[in-house]
Short mmCIF file of C-alpha atoms and ligand atoms in Angstrom, two decimals:
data_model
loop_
_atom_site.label_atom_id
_atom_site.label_comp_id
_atom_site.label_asym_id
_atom_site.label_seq_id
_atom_site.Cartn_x
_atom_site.Cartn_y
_atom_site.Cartn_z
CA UNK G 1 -27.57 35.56 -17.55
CA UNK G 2 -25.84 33.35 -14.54
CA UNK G 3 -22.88 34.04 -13.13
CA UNK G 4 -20.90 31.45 -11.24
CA UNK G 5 -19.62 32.60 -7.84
CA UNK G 6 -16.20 33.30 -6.44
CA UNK G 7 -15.84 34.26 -3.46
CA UNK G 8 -11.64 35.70 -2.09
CA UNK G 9 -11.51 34.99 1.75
CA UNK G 10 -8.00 36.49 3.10
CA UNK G 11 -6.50 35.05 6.43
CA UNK G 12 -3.62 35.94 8.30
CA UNK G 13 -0.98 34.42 5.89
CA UNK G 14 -3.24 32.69 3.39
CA UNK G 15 -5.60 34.14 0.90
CA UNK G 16 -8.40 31.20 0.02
CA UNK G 17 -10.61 31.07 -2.98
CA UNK G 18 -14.20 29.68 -2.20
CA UNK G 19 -16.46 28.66 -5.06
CA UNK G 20 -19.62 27.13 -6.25
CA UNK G 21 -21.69 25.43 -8.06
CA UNK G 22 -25.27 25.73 -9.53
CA UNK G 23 -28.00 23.52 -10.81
CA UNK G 24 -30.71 25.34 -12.97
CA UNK G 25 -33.94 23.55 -13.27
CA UNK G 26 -36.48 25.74 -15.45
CA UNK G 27 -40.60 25.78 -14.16
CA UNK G 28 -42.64 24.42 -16.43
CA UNK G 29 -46.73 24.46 -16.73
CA UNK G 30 -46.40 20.57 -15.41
CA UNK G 31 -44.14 20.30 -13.02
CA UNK G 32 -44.09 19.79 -9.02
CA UNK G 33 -42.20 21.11 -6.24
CA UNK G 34 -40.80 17.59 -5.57
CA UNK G 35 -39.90 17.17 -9.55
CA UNK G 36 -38.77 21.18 -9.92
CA UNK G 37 -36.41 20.30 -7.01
CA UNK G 38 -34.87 16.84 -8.31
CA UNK G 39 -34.51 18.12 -11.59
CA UNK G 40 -32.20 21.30 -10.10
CA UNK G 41 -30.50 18.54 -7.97
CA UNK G 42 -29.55 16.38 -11.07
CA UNK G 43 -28.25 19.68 -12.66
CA UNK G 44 -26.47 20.28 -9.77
CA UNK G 45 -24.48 17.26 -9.77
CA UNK G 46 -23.68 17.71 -13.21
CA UNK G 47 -22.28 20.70 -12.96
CA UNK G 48 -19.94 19.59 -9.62
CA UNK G 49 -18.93 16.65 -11.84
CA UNK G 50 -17.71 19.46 -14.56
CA UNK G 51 -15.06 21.03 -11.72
CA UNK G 52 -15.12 24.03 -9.95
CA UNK G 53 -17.03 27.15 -10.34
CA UNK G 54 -19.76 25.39 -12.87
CA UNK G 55 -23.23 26.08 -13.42
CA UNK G 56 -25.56 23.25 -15.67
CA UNK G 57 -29.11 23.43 -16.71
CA UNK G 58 -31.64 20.80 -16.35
CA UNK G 59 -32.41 18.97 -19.83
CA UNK G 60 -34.16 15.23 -20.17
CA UNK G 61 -32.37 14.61 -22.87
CA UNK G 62 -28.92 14.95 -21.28
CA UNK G 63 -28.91 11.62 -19.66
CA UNK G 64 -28.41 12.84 -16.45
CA UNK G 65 -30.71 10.54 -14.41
CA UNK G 66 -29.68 7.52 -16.41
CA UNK G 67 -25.43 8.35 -15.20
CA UNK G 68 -27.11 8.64 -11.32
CA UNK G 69 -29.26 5.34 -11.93
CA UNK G 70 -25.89 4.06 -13.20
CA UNK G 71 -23.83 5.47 -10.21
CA UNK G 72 -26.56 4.14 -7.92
CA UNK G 73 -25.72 0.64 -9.20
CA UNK G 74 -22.27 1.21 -9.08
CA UNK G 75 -22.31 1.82 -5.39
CA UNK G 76 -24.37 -1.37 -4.94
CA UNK G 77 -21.62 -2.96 -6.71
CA UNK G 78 -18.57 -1.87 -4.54
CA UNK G 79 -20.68 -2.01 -1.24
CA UNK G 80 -21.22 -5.82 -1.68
CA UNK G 81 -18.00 -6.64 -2.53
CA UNK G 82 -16.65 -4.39 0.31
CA UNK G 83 -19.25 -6.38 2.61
CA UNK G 84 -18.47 -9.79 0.55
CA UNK G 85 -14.37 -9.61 0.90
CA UNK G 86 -14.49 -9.15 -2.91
CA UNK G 87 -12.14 -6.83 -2.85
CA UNK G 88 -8.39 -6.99 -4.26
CA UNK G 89 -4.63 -5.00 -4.71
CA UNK G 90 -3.18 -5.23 -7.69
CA UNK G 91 0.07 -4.08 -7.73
CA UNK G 92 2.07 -1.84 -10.54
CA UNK G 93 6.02 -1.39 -10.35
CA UNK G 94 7.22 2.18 -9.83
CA UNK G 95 10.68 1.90 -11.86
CA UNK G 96 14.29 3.82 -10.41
CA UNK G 97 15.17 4.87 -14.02
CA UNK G 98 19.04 5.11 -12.79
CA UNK G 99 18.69 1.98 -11.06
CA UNK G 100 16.52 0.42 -13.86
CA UNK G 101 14.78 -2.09 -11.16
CA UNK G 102 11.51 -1.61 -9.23
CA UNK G 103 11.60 0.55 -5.92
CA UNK G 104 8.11 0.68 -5.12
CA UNK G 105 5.01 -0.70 -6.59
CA UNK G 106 1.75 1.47 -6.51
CA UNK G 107 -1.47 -1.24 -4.61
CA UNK G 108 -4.30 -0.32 -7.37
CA UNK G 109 -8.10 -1.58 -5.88
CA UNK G 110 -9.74 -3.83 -8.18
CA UNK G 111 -13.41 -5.57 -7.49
CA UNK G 112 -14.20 -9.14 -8.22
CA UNK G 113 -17.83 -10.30 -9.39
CA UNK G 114 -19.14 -12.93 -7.50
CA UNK G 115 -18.67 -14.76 -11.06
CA UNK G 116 -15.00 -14.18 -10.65
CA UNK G 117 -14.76 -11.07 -13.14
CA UNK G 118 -12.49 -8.41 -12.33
CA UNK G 119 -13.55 -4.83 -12.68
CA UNK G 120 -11.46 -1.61 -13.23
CA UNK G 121 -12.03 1.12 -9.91
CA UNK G 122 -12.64 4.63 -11.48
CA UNK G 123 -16.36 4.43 -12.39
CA UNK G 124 -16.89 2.24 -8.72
CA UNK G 125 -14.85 4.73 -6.72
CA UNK G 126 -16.35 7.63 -8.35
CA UNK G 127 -19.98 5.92 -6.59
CA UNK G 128 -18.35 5.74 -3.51
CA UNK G 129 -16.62 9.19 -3.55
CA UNK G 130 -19.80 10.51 -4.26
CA UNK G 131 -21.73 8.88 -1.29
CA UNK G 132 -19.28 8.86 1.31
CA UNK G 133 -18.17 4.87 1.37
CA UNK G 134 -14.96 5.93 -0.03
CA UNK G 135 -13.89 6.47 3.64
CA UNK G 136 -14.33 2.64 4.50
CA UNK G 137 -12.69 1.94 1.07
CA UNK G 138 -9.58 3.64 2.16
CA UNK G 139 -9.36 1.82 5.33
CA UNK G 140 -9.64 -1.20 3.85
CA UNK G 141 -6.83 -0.40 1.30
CA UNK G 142 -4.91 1.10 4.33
CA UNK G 143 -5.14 -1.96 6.28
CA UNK G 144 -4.38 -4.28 3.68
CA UNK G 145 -1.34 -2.57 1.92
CA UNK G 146 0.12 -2.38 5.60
CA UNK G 147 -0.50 -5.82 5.86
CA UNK G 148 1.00 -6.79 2.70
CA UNK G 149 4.03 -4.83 3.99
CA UNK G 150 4.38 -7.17 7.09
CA UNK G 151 4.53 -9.97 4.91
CA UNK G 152 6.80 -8.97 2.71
CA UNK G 153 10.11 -7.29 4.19
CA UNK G 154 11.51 -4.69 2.25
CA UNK G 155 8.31 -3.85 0.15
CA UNK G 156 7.43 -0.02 -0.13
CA UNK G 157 4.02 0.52 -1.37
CA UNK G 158 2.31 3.39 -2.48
CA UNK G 159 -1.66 3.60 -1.45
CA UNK G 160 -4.37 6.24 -2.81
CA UNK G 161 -5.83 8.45 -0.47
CA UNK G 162 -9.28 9.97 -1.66
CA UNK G 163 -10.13 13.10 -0.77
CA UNK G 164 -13.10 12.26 1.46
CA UNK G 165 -10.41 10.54 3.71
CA UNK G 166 -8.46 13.82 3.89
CA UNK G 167 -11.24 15.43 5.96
CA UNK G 168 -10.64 12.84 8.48
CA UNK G 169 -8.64 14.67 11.32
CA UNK G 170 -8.06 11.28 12.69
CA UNK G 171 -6.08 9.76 10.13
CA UNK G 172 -2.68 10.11 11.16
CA UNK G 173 -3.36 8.52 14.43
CA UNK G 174 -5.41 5.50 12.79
CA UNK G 175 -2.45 5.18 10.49
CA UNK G 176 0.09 5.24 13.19
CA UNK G 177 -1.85 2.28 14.91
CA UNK G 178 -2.16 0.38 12.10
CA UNK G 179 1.47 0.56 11.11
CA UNK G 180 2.63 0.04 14.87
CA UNK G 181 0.16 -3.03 14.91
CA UNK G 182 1.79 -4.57 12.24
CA UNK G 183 5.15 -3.64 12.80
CA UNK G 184 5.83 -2.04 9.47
CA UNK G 185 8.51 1.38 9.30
CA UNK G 186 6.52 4.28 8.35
CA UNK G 187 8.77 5.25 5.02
CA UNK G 188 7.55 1.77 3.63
CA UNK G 189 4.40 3.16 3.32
CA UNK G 190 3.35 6.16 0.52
CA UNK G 191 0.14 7.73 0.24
CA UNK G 192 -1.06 9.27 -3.13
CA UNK G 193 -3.53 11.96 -2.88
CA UNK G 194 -4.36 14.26 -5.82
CA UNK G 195 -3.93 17.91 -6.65
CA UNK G 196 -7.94 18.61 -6.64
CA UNK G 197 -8.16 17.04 -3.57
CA UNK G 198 -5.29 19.27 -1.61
CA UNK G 199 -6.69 22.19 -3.37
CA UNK G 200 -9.87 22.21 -2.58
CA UNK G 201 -9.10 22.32 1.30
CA UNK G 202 -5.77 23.63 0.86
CA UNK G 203 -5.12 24.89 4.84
CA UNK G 204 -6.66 21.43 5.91
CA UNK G 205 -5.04 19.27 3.61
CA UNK G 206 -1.74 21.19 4.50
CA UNK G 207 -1.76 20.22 8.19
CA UNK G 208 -3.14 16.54 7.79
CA UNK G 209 -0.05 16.14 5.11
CA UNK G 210 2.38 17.71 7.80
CA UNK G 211 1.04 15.36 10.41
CA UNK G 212 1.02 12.06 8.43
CA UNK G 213 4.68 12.77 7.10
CA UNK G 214 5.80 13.31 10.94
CA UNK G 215 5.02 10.12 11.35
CA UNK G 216 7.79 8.67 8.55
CA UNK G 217 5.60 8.32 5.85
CA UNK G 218 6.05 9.53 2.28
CA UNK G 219 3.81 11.41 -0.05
CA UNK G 220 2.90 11.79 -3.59
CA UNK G 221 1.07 14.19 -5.34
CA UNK G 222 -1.19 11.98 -7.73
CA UNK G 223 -2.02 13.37 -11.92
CA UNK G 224 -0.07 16.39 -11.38
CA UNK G 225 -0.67 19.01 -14.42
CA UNK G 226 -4.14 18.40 -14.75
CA UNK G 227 -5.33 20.39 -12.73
CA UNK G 228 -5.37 24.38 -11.63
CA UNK G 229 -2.66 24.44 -9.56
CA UNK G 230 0.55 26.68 -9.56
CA UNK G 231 4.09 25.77 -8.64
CA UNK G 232 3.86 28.44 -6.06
CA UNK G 233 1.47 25.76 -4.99
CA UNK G 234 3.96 22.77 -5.64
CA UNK G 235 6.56 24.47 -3.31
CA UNK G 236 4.35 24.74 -0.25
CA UNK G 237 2.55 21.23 -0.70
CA UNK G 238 4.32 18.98 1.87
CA UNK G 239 5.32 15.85 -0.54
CA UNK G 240 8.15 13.77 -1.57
CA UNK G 241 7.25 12.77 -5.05
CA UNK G 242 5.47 14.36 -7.81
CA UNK G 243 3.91 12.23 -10.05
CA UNK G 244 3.05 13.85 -13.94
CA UNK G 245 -0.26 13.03 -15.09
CA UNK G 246 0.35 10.10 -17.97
CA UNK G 247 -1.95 12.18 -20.58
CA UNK G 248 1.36 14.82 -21.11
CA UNK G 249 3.65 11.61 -20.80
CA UNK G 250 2.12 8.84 -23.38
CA UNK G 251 2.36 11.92 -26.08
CA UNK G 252 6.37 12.80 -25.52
CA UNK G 253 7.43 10.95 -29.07
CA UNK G 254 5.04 13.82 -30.95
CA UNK G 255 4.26 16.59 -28.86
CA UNK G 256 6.89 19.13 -28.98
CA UNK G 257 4.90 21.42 -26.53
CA UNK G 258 4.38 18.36 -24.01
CA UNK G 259 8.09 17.62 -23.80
CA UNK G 260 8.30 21.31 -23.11
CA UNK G 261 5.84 21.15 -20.41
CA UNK G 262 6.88 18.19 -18.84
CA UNK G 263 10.46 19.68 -19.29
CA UNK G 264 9.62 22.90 -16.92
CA UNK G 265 7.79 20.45 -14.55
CA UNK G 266 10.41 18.51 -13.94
CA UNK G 267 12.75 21.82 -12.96
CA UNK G 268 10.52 23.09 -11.22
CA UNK G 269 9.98 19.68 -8.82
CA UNK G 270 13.76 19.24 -8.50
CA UNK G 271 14.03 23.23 -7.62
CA UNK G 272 11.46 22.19 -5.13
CA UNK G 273 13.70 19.61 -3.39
CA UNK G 274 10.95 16.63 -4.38
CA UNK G 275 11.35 13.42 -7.07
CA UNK G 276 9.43 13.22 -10.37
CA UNK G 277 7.51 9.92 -11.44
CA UNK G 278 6.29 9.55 -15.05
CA UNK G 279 2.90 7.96 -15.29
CA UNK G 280 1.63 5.92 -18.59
CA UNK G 281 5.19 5.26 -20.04
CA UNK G 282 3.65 2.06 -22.37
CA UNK G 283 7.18 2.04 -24.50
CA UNK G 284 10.78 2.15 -24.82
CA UNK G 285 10.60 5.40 -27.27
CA UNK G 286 8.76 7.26 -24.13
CA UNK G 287 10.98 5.82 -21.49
CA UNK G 288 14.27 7.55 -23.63
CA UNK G 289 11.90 10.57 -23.51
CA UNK G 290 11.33 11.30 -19.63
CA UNK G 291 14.96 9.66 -19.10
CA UNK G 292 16.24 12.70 -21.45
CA UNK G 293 13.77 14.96 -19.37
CA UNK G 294 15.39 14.36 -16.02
CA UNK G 295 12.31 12.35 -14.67
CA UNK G 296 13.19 10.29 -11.47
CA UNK G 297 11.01 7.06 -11.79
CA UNK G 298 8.67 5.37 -14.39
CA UNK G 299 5.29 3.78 -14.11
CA UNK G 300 3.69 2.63 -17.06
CA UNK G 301 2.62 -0.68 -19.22
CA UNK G 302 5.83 -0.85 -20.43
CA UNK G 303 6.92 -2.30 -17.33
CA UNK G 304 4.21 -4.24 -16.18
CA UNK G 305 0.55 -3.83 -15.50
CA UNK G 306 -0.92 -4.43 -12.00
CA UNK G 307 -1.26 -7.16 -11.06
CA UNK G 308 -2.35 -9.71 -8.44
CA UNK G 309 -0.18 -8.95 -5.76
CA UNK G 310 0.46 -12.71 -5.35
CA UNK G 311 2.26 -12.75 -8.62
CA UNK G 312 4.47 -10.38 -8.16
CA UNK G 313 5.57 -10.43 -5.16
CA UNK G 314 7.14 -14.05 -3.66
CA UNK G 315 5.02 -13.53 -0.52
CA UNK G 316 5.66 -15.81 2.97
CA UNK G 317 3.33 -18.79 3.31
CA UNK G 318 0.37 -18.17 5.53
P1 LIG U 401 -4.00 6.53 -10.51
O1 LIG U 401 -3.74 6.53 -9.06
O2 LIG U 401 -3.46 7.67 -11.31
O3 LIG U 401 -3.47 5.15 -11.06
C1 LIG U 401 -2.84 4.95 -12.29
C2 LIG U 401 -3.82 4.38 -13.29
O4 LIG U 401 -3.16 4.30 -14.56
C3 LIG U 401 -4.24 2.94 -12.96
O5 LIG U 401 -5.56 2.76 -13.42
C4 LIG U 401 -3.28 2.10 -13.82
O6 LIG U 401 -3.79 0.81 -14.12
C5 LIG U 401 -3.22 2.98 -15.05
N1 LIG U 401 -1.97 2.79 -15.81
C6 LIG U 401 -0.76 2.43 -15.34
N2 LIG U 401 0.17 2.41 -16.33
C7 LIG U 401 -0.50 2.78 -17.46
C8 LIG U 401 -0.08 2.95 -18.82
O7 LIG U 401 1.08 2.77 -19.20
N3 LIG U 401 -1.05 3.35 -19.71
C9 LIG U 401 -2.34 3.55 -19.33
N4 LIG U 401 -3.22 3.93 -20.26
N5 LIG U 401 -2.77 3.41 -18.04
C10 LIG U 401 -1.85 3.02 -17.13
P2 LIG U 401 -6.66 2.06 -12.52
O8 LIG U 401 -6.05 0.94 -11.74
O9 LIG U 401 -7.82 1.79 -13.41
O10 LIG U 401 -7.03 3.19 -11.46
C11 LIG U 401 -7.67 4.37 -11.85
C12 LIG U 401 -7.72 5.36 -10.72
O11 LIG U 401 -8.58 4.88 -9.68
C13 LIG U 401 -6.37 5.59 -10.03
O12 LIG U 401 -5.59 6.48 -10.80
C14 LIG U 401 -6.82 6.18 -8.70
O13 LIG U 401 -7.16 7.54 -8.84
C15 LIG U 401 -8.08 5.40 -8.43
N6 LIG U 401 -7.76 4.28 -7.53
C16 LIG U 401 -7.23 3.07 -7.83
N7 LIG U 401 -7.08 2.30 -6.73
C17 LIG U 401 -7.52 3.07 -5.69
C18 LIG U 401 -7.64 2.85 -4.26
O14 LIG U 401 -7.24 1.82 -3.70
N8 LIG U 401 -8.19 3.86 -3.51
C19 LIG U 401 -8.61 5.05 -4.08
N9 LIG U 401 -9.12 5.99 -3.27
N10 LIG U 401 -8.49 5.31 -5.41
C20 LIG U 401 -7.96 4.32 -6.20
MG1 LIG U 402 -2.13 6.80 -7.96
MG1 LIG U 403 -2.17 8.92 -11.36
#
């Protein structure tokens, strides 16, 4: 029998909840150190991929080493068209539902093929999460949504942060520079980081947040509702706007119990003092719904999809 691990640190005022993750690889009559080892490390990354607190054992058959071959080309993928200036913004409106006109727009990454294809980012930013270039990602993102500010007076944009790029007790300085070096206002700028990621480094996350909203900018707490955390949590999490995750949103017109959910979420971010964004609203019968529910703003295909950030935004020449 295997127990996963959980281990209660207390601190002066926090208590923090450590936990792991194991990869079981059985011995068989065949097998090396070197392939006993691998196999327990392919188990092992199937089981962090499954969240916290997991465990996975080894099997052949599970297509394990074919998802890592895939990752591996993945990465190759996103690193050449970091290194080959392949890489794009597309940009999604973020709705006022009072106002009924755009207030922000949320800069999405999106890879071109050397063929002139355009990719989607989750599987290539889950390969670059998992090996570390999801730092340089970010600061390219960083540098060209601030950018994209300059040029455009009057645009906010919202930018996601990966959690990689929250271990980075450096980033509120870099950010500060590259705002300052383009002249852009701190508020004009967002950053969207997501519950998992705060979570898992809750103390750290805590002070990076504090220190990159002294600087002016605003935060959002990315797929909220997915994941473990409490409202107790909500109410110390230093953000500005909530966003609900779109899979309790797209199912309003027939889920009773999701408009009840979403219905206490909402309280409790407006008891909270912060703004509620609806993700994946993709009609007019779910826009009534999270209008009804007291939701703030509205992202969703039923305003627009991203796009090029060249159509839709009458940018200055040069
Ligand atoms: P996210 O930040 O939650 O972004 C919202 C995702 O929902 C986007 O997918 C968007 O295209 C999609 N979406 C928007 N409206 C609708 C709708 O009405 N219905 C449905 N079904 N989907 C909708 P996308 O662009 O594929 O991005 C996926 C995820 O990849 C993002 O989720 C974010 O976590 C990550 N990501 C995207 N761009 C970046 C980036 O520049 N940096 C980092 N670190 N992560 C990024
Ligand atoms: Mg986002
Ligand atoms: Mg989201």
């Amino acid at each position: 029998m295997l127990q996963t691990a959980r281990f209660l640190c207390k601190g002066d005022r926090d208590q923090h909840i450590a936990t792991a993750c194991v990869g079981i690889a059985v011995v068989q009559p065949d097998c090396t150190t070197e392939s006993l080892l691998g196999h327990a490390d392919l188990a092992l990354s199937q089981a962090r991929a499954k969240g916290r607190s997991n465990w996975h054992l080894y099997n052949p058959g599970d297509g394990t080493r074919e998802s890592l071959l895939d990752r591996t080309s993945q990465l190759a993928l996103i690193t050449d068209a970091l290194h080959d200036n392949r890489l794009a913004l597309f940009l999604q409106p973020i709705m006022s539902i009072q106002a009924g006109r755009a207030v922000h727009y949320e800069a999405l990454l999106r890879v071109r093929t050397p063929d002139g294809q355009i990719l989607p980012p989750a599987p290539l930013i889950a390969a670059a999460e998992a090996s570390g270039l999801i730092r340089e990602i970010d600061q390219w993102v960083l540098q060209h949504a601030i950018s994209l500010i300059a040029s455009q007076p009057g645009l906010h944009l919202a930018v996601n942060l990966s959690a990689r790029s929250l271990d980075n007790p450096e980033l509120p300085a870099q950010l500060q520079a590259m705002l300052e070096q383009q002249g852009v206002q701190p508020h004009q700028l967002i950053l969207e980081i997501t519950e998992t990621a705060t979570l898992n480094q809750m103390t750290h996350a805590e002070i990076l947040l504090t220190g990159i909203r002294a600087l002016g900018c605003k935060l959002a707490l990315d797929d909220f509702g997915v994941g473990f955390s409490t409202f107790q949590y909500l109410k110390h999490l230093p953000v500005d706007f909530v966003k609900i995750d779109g899979s309790f949103i797209r199912t309003l017109d027939h889920s009773e119990d999701d408009r009840l959910f979403v219905k206490a979420l909402v309280e409790a971010i407006h008891g909270y003092g912060k703004l509620a964004i609806a993700e994946y609203v993709e009609t007019e019968a779910i826009l009534r719904w999270v209008t009804e529910l007291g939701v703030d703003y509205a992202q969703g295909y039923h305003f627009g999809r991203p796009q090029p950030a060249e159509s839709v935004l009458p940018l200055k020449p040069g």
